[in-house]
Structure formats: structure tokens, C-alpha cells
Backbone as ProteinMPNN parsed JSONL, in Angstrom:
{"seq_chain_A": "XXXXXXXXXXXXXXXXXXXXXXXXXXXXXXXXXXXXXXXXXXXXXXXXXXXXXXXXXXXXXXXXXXXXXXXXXXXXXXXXXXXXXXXXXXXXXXXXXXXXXXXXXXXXXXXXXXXXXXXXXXXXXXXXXXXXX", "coords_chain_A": {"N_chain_A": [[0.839, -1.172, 0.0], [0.498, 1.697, -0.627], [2.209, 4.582, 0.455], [2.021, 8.79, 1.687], [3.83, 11.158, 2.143], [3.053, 14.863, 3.521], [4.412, 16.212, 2.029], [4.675, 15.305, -0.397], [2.363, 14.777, -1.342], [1.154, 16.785, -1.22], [2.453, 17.298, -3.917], [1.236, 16.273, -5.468], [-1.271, 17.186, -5.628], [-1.119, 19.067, -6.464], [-0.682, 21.914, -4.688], [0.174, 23.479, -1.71], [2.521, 22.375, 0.524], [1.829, 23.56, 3.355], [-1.278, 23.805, 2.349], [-2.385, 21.483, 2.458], [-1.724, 20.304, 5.326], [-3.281, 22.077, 6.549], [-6.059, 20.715, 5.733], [-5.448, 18.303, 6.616], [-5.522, 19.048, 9.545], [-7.248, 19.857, 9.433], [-9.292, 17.913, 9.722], [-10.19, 17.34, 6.663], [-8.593, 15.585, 5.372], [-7.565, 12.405, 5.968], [-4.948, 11.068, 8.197], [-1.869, 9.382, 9.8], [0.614, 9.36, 12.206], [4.046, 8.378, 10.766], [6.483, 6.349, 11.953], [8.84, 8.132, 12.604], [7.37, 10.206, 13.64], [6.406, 12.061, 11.296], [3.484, 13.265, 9.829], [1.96, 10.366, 7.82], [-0.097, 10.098, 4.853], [-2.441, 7.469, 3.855], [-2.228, 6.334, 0.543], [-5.151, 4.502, -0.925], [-6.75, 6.613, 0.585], [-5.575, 9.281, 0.086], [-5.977, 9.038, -2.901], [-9.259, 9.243, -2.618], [-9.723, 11.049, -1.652], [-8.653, 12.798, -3.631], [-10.189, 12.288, -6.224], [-12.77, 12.773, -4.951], [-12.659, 15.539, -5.116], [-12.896, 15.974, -7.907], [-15.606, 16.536, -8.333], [-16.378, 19.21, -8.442], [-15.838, 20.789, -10.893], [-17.619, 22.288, -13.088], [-17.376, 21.961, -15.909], [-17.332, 19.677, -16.417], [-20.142, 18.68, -16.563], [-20.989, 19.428, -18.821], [-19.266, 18.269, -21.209], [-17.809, 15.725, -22.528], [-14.903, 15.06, -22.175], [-13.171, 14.527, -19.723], [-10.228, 14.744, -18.663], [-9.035, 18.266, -17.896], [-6.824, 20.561, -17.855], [-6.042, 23.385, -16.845], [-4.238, 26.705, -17.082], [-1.457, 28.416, -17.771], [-0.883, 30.426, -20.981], [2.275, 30.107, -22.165], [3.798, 29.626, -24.443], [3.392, 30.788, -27.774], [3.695, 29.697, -31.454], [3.044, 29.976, -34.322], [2.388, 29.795, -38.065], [1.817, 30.107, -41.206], [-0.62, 28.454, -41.531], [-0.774, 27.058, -39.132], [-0.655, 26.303, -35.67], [1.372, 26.575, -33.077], [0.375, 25.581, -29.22], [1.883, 26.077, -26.159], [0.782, 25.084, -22.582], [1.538, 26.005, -19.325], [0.698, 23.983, -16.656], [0.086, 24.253, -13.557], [2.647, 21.642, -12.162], [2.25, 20.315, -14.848], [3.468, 20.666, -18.453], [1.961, 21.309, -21.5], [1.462, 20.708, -24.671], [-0.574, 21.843, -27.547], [-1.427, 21.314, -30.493], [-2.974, 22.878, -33.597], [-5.219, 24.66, -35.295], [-4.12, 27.824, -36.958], [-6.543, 30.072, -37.471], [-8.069, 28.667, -35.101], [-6.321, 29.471, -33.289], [-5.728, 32.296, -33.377], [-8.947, 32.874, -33.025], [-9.567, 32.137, -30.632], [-7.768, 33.85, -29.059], [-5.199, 33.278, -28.052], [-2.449, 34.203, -26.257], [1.188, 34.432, -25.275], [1.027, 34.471, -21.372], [-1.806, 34.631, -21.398], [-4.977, 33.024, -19.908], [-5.889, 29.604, -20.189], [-7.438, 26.587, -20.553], [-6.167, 23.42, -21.636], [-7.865, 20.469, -23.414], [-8.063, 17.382, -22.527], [-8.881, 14.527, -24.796], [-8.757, 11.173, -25.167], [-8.515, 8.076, -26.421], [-5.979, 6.802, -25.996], [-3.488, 6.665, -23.398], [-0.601, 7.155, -22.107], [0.094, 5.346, -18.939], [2.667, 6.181, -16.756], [5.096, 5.062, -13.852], [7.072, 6.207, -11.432], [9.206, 4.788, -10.088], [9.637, 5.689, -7.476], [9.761, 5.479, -3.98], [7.168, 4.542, -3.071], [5.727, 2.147, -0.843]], "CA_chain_A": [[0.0, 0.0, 0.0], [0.942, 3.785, -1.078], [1.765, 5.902, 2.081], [2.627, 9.345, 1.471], [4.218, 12.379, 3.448], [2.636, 16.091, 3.798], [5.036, 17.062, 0.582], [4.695, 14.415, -1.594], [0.646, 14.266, -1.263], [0.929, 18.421, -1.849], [3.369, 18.221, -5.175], [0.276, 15.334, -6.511], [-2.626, 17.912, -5.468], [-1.017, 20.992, -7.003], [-1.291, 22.695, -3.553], [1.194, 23.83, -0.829], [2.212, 21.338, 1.829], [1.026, 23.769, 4.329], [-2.761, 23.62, 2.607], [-2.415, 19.669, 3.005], [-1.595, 20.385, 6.785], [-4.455, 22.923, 7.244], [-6.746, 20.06, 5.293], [-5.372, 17.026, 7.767], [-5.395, 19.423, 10.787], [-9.226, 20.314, 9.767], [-9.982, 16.551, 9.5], [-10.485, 16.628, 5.546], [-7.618, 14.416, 4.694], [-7.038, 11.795, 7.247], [-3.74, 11.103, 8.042], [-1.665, 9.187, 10.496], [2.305, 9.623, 12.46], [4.694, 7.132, 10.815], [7.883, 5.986, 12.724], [9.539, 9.326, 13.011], [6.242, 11.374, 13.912], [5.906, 12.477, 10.443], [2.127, 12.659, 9.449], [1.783, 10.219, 6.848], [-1.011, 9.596, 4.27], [-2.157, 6.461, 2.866], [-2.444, 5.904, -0.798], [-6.379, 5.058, -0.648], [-7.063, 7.933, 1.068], [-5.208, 10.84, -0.727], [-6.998, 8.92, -4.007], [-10.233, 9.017, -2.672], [-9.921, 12.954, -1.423], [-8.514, 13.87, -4.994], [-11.777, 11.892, -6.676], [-13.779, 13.821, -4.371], [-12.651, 17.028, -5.455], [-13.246, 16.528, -9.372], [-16.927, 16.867, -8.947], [-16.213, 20.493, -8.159], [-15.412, 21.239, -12.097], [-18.692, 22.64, -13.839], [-17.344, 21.626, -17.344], [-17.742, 17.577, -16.554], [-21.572, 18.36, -16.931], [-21.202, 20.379, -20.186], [-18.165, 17.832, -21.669], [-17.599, 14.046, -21.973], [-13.548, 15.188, -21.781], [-12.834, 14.56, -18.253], [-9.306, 15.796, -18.271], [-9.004, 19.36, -17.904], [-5.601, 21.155, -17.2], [-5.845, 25.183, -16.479], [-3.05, 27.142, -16.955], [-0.663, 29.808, -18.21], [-0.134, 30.07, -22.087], [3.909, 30.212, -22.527], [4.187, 30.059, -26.217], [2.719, 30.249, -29.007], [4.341, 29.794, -32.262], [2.176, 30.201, -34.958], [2.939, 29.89, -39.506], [0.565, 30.448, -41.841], [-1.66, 27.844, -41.266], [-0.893, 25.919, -37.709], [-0.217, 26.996, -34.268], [1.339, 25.35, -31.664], [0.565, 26.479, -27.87], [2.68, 25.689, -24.719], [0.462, 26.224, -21.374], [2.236, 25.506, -17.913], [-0.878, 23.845, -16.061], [1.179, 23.792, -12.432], [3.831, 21.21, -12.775], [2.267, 19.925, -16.14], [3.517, 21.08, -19.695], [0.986, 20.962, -22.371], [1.208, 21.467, -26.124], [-1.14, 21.4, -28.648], [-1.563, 21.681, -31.936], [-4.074, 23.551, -33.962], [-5.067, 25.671, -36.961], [-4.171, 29.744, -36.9], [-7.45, 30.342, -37.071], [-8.259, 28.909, -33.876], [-5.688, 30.19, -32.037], [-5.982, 33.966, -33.314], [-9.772, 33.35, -32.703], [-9.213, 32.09, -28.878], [-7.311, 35.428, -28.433], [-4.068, 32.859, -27.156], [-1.077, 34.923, -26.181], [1.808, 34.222, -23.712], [0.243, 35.322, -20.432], [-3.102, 34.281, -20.88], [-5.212, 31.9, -19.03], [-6.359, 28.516, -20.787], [-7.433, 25.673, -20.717], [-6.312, 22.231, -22.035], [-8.865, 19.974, -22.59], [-7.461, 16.062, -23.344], [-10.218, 13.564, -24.762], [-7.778, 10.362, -25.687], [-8.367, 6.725, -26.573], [-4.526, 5.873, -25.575], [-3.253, 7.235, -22.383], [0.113, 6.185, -21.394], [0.573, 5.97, -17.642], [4.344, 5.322, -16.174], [5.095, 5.256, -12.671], [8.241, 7.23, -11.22], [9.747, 3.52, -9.976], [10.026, 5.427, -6.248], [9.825, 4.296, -3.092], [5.62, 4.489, -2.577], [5.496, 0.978, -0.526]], "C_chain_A": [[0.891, 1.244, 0.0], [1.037, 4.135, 0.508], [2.393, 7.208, 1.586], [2.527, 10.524, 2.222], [3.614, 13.241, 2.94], [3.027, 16.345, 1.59], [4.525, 16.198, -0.572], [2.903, 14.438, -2.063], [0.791, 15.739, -1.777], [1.218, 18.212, -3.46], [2.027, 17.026, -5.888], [-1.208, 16.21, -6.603], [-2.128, 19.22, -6.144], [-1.061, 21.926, -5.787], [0.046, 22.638, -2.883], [1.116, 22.504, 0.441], [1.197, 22.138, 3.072], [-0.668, 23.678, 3.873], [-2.822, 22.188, 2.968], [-2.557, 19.426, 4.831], [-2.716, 20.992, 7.204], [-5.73, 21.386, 6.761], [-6.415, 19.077, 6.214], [-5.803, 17.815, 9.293], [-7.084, 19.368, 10.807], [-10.057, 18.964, 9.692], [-10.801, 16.106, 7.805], [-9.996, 16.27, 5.233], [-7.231, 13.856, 5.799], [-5.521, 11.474, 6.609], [-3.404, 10.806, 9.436], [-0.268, 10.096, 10.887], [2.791, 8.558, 12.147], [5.732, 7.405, 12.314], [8.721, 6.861, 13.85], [8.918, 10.394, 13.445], [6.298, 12.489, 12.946], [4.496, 12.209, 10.037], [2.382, 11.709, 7.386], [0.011, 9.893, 6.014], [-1.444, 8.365, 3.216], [-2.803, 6.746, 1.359], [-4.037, 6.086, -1.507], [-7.308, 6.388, -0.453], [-6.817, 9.016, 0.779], [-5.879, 10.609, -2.552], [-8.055, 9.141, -3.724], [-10.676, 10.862, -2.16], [-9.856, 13.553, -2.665], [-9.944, 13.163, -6.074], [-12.577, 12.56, -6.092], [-14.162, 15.467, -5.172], [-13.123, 17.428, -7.154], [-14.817, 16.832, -9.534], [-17.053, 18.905, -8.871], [-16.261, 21.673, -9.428], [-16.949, 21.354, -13.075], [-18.175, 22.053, -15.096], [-17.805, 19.708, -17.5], [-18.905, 17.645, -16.552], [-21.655, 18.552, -18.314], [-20.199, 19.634, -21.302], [-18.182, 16.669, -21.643], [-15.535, 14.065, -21.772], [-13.439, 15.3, -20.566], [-11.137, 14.954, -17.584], [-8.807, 17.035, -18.674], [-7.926, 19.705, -17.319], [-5.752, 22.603, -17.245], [-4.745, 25.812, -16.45], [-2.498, 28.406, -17.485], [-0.296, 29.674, -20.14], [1.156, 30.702, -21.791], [4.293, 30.324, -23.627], [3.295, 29.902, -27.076], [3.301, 30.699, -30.199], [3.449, 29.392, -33.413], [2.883, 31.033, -37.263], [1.887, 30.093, -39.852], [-0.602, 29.755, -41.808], [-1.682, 26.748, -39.495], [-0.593, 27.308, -36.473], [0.357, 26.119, -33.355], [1.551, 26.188, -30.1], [0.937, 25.818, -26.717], [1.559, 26.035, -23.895], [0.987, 24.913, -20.481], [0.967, 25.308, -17.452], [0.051, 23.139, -14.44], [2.637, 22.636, -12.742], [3.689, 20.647, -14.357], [2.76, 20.868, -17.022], [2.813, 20.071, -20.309], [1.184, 21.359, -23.763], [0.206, 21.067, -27.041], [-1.149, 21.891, -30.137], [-2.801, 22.483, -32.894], [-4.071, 24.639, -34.808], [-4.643, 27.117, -36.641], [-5.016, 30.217, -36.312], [-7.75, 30.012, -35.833], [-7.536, 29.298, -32.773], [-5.812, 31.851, -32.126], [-7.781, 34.024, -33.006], [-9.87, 33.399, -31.153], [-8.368, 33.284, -28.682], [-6.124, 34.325, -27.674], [-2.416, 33.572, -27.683], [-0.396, 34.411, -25.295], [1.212, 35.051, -23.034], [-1.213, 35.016, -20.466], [-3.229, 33.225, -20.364], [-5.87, 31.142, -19.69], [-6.539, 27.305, -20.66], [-7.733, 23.912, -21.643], [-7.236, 21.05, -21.669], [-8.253, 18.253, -23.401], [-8.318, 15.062, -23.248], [-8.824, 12.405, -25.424], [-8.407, 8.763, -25.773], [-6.98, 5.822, -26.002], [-3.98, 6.745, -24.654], [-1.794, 6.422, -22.057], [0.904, 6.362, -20.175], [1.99, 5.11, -17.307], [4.448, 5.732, -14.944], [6.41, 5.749, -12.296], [9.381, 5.886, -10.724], [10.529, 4.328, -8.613], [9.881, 4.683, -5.237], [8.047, 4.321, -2.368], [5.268, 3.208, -1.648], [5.816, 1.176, 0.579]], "O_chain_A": [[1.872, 1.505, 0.696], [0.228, 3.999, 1.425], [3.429, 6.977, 0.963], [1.527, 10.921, 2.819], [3.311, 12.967, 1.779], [2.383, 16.511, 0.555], [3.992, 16.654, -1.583], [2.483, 14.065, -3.158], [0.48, 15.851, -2.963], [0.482, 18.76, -4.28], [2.026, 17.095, -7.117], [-2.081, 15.977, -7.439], [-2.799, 20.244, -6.276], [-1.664, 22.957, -6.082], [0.95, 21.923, -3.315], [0.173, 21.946, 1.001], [0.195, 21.649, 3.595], [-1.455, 23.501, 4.803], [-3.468, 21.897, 3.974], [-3.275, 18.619, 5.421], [-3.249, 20.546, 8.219], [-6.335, 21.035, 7.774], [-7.428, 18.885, 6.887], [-6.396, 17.136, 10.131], [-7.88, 19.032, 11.683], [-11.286, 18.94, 9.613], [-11.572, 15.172, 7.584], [-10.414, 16.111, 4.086], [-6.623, 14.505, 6.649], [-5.036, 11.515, 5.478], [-4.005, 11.375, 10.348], [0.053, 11.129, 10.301], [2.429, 7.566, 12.78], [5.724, 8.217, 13.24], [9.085, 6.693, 15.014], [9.518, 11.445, 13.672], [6.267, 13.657, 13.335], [4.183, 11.03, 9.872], [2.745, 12.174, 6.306], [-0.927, 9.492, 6.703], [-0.986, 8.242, 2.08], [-3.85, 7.376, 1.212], [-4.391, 7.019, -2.227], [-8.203, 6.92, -1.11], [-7.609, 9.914, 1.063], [-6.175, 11.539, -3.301], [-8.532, 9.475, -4.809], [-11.68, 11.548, -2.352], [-10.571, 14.495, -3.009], [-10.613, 14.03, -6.636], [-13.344, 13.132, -6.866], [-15.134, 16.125, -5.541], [-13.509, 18.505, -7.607], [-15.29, 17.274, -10.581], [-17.964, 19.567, -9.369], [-16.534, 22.867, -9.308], [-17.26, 20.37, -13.746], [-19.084, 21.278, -15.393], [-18.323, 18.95, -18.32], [-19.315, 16.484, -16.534], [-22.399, 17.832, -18.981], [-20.168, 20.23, -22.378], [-18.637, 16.242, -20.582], [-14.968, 13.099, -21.262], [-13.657, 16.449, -20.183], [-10.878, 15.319, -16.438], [-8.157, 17.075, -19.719], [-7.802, 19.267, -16.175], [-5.252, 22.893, -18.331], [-4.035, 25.384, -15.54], [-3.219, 29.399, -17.585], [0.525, 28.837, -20.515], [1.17, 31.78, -21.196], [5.176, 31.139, -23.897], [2.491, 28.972, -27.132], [3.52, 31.907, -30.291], [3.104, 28.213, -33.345], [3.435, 32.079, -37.606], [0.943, 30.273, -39.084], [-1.646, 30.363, -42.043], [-2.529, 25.977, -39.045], [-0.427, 28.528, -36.459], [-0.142, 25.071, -32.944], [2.404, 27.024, -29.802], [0.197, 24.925, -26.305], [1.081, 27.142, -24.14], [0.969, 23.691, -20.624], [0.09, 26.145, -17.665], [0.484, 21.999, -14.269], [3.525, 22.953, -13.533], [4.686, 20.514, -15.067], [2.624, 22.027, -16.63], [2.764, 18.852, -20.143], [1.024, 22.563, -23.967], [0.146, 19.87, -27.32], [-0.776, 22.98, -30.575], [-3.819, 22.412, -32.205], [-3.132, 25.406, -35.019], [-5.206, 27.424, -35.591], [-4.948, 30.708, -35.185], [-7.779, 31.006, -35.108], [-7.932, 29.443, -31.617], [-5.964, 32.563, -31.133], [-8.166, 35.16, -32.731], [-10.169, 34.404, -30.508], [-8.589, 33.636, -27.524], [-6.111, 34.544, -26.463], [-1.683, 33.544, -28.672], [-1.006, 33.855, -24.381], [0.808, 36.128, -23.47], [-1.823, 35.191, -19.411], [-2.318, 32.417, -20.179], [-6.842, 31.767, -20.112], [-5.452, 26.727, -20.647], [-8.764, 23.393, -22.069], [-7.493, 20.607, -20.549], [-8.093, 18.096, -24.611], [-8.662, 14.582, -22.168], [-7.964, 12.923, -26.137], [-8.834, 8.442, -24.664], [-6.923, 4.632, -25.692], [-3.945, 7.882, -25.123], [-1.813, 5.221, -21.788], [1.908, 7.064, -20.049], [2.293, 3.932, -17.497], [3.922, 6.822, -14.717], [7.091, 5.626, -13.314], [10.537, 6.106, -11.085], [11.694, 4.011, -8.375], [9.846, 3.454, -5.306], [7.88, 4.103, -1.168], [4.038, 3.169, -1.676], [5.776, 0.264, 1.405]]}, "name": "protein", "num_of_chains": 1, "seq": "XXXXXXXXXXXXXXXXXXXXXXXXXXXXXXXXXXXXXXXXXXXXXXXXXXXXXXXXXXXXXXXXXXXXXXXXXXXXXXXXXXXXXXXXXXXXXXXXXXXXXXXXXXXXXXXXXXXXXXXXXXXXXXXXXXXXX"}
């Protein structure tokens, strides 16, 4: 089973360790003391808080794309007929691809705010091969 510390459970939520701490202290993320009287969190349980939280996203009524990344555009590099746009979505990088037209009609510049929306048939997940056990 997954156990994971304050930090490690923050850098997977996008969030600051200290909100993780205010969220265990307030009793919405349980969480024990391992060994060393570090709070840890199990595995289960920091999955079943971050499932919680996606119902929160108005577009999963209006969308059958269920992953949504928010973020910063960073580039956009743009020829006569394509575009391609960078956005930083916290630790993710995102690029996509896409005609002129829709990027000069979306108004995407570095500095704006956007979001990637990824509908996929092939997903390929890899695991970091730390020490989660």
C-alpha cells in the first residue's frame, strides 16, 4: 500500500504542503504519524480525497472530456496555417496543436489563461519507480 508524506501528497494535489496540513489538521484528509512522527497519508485515502474534489469542475456536466488542465499560455508559435501552444498547467507542460485560425480566434497569447482539454483513446501511464510501498 501507497503511504505518502505532507510534501509528496501536496506536489500530486497541485497545492502547498502547508494547505495539506491545514486540510489534515481540519480533519479533511485523514492522516496518520509514521515511525519518526511524520504525518503520513495512505495511498487510498489521498486517491479518494482527490476523486472527491473533481466533482467540483462545472465543465464535466457540459463535456464528456474529463481531463481538464488550467493554466498559463507560454508560447505560441504560430505559420501560416498551424499553431502550436505551450500552457504551464502547475507542474504539467501541455502542447497542442491547432489551426491559426483557432488560435488567433481564442485570443491565445503568452500570459493568458487557458485551458487544455485532453479527450484520448490511448493514455500512457508510467510510474516514477520510487519508493511508494
Amino acid at each position: 500500500m501507497a503511504i505518502f508524506h505532507i510534501s509528496e501528497a501536496a506536489d500530486l494535489l497541485g497545492v502547498s504542503a502547508d494547505t495539506v496540513r491545514r486540510w489534515v489538521d481540519s480533519g479533511r484528509l485523514a492522516a496518520d504519524r509514521d515511525a519518526a512522527g511524520r504525518r503520513s497519508i495512505d495511498g487510498a485515502d489521498l486517491a479518494a480525497f482527490m476523486r472527491a474534489g473533481t466533482g467540483e469542475d462545472p465543465a464535466r456536466r457540459t463535456s464528456s472530456a474529463r481531463n481538464r488542465f488550467r493554466g498559463l499560455v507560454t508560447e505560441v508559435v504560430r505559420d501560416r496555417v498551424m499553431a502550436r501552444v505551450e500552457i504551464q498547467a502547475g507542474p504539467h507542460r501541455v502542447l497542442s496543436l491547432m489551426s491559426r485560425e483557432a488560435a488567433d480566434e481564442l485570443g491565445l497569447e503568452v500570459g493568458s489563461v487557458a485551458t487544455a482539454v485532453v479527450k484520448s483513446t490511448n493514455v500512457v501511464v508510467e510510474t516514477g519507480g520510487g519508493r511508494h510501498a
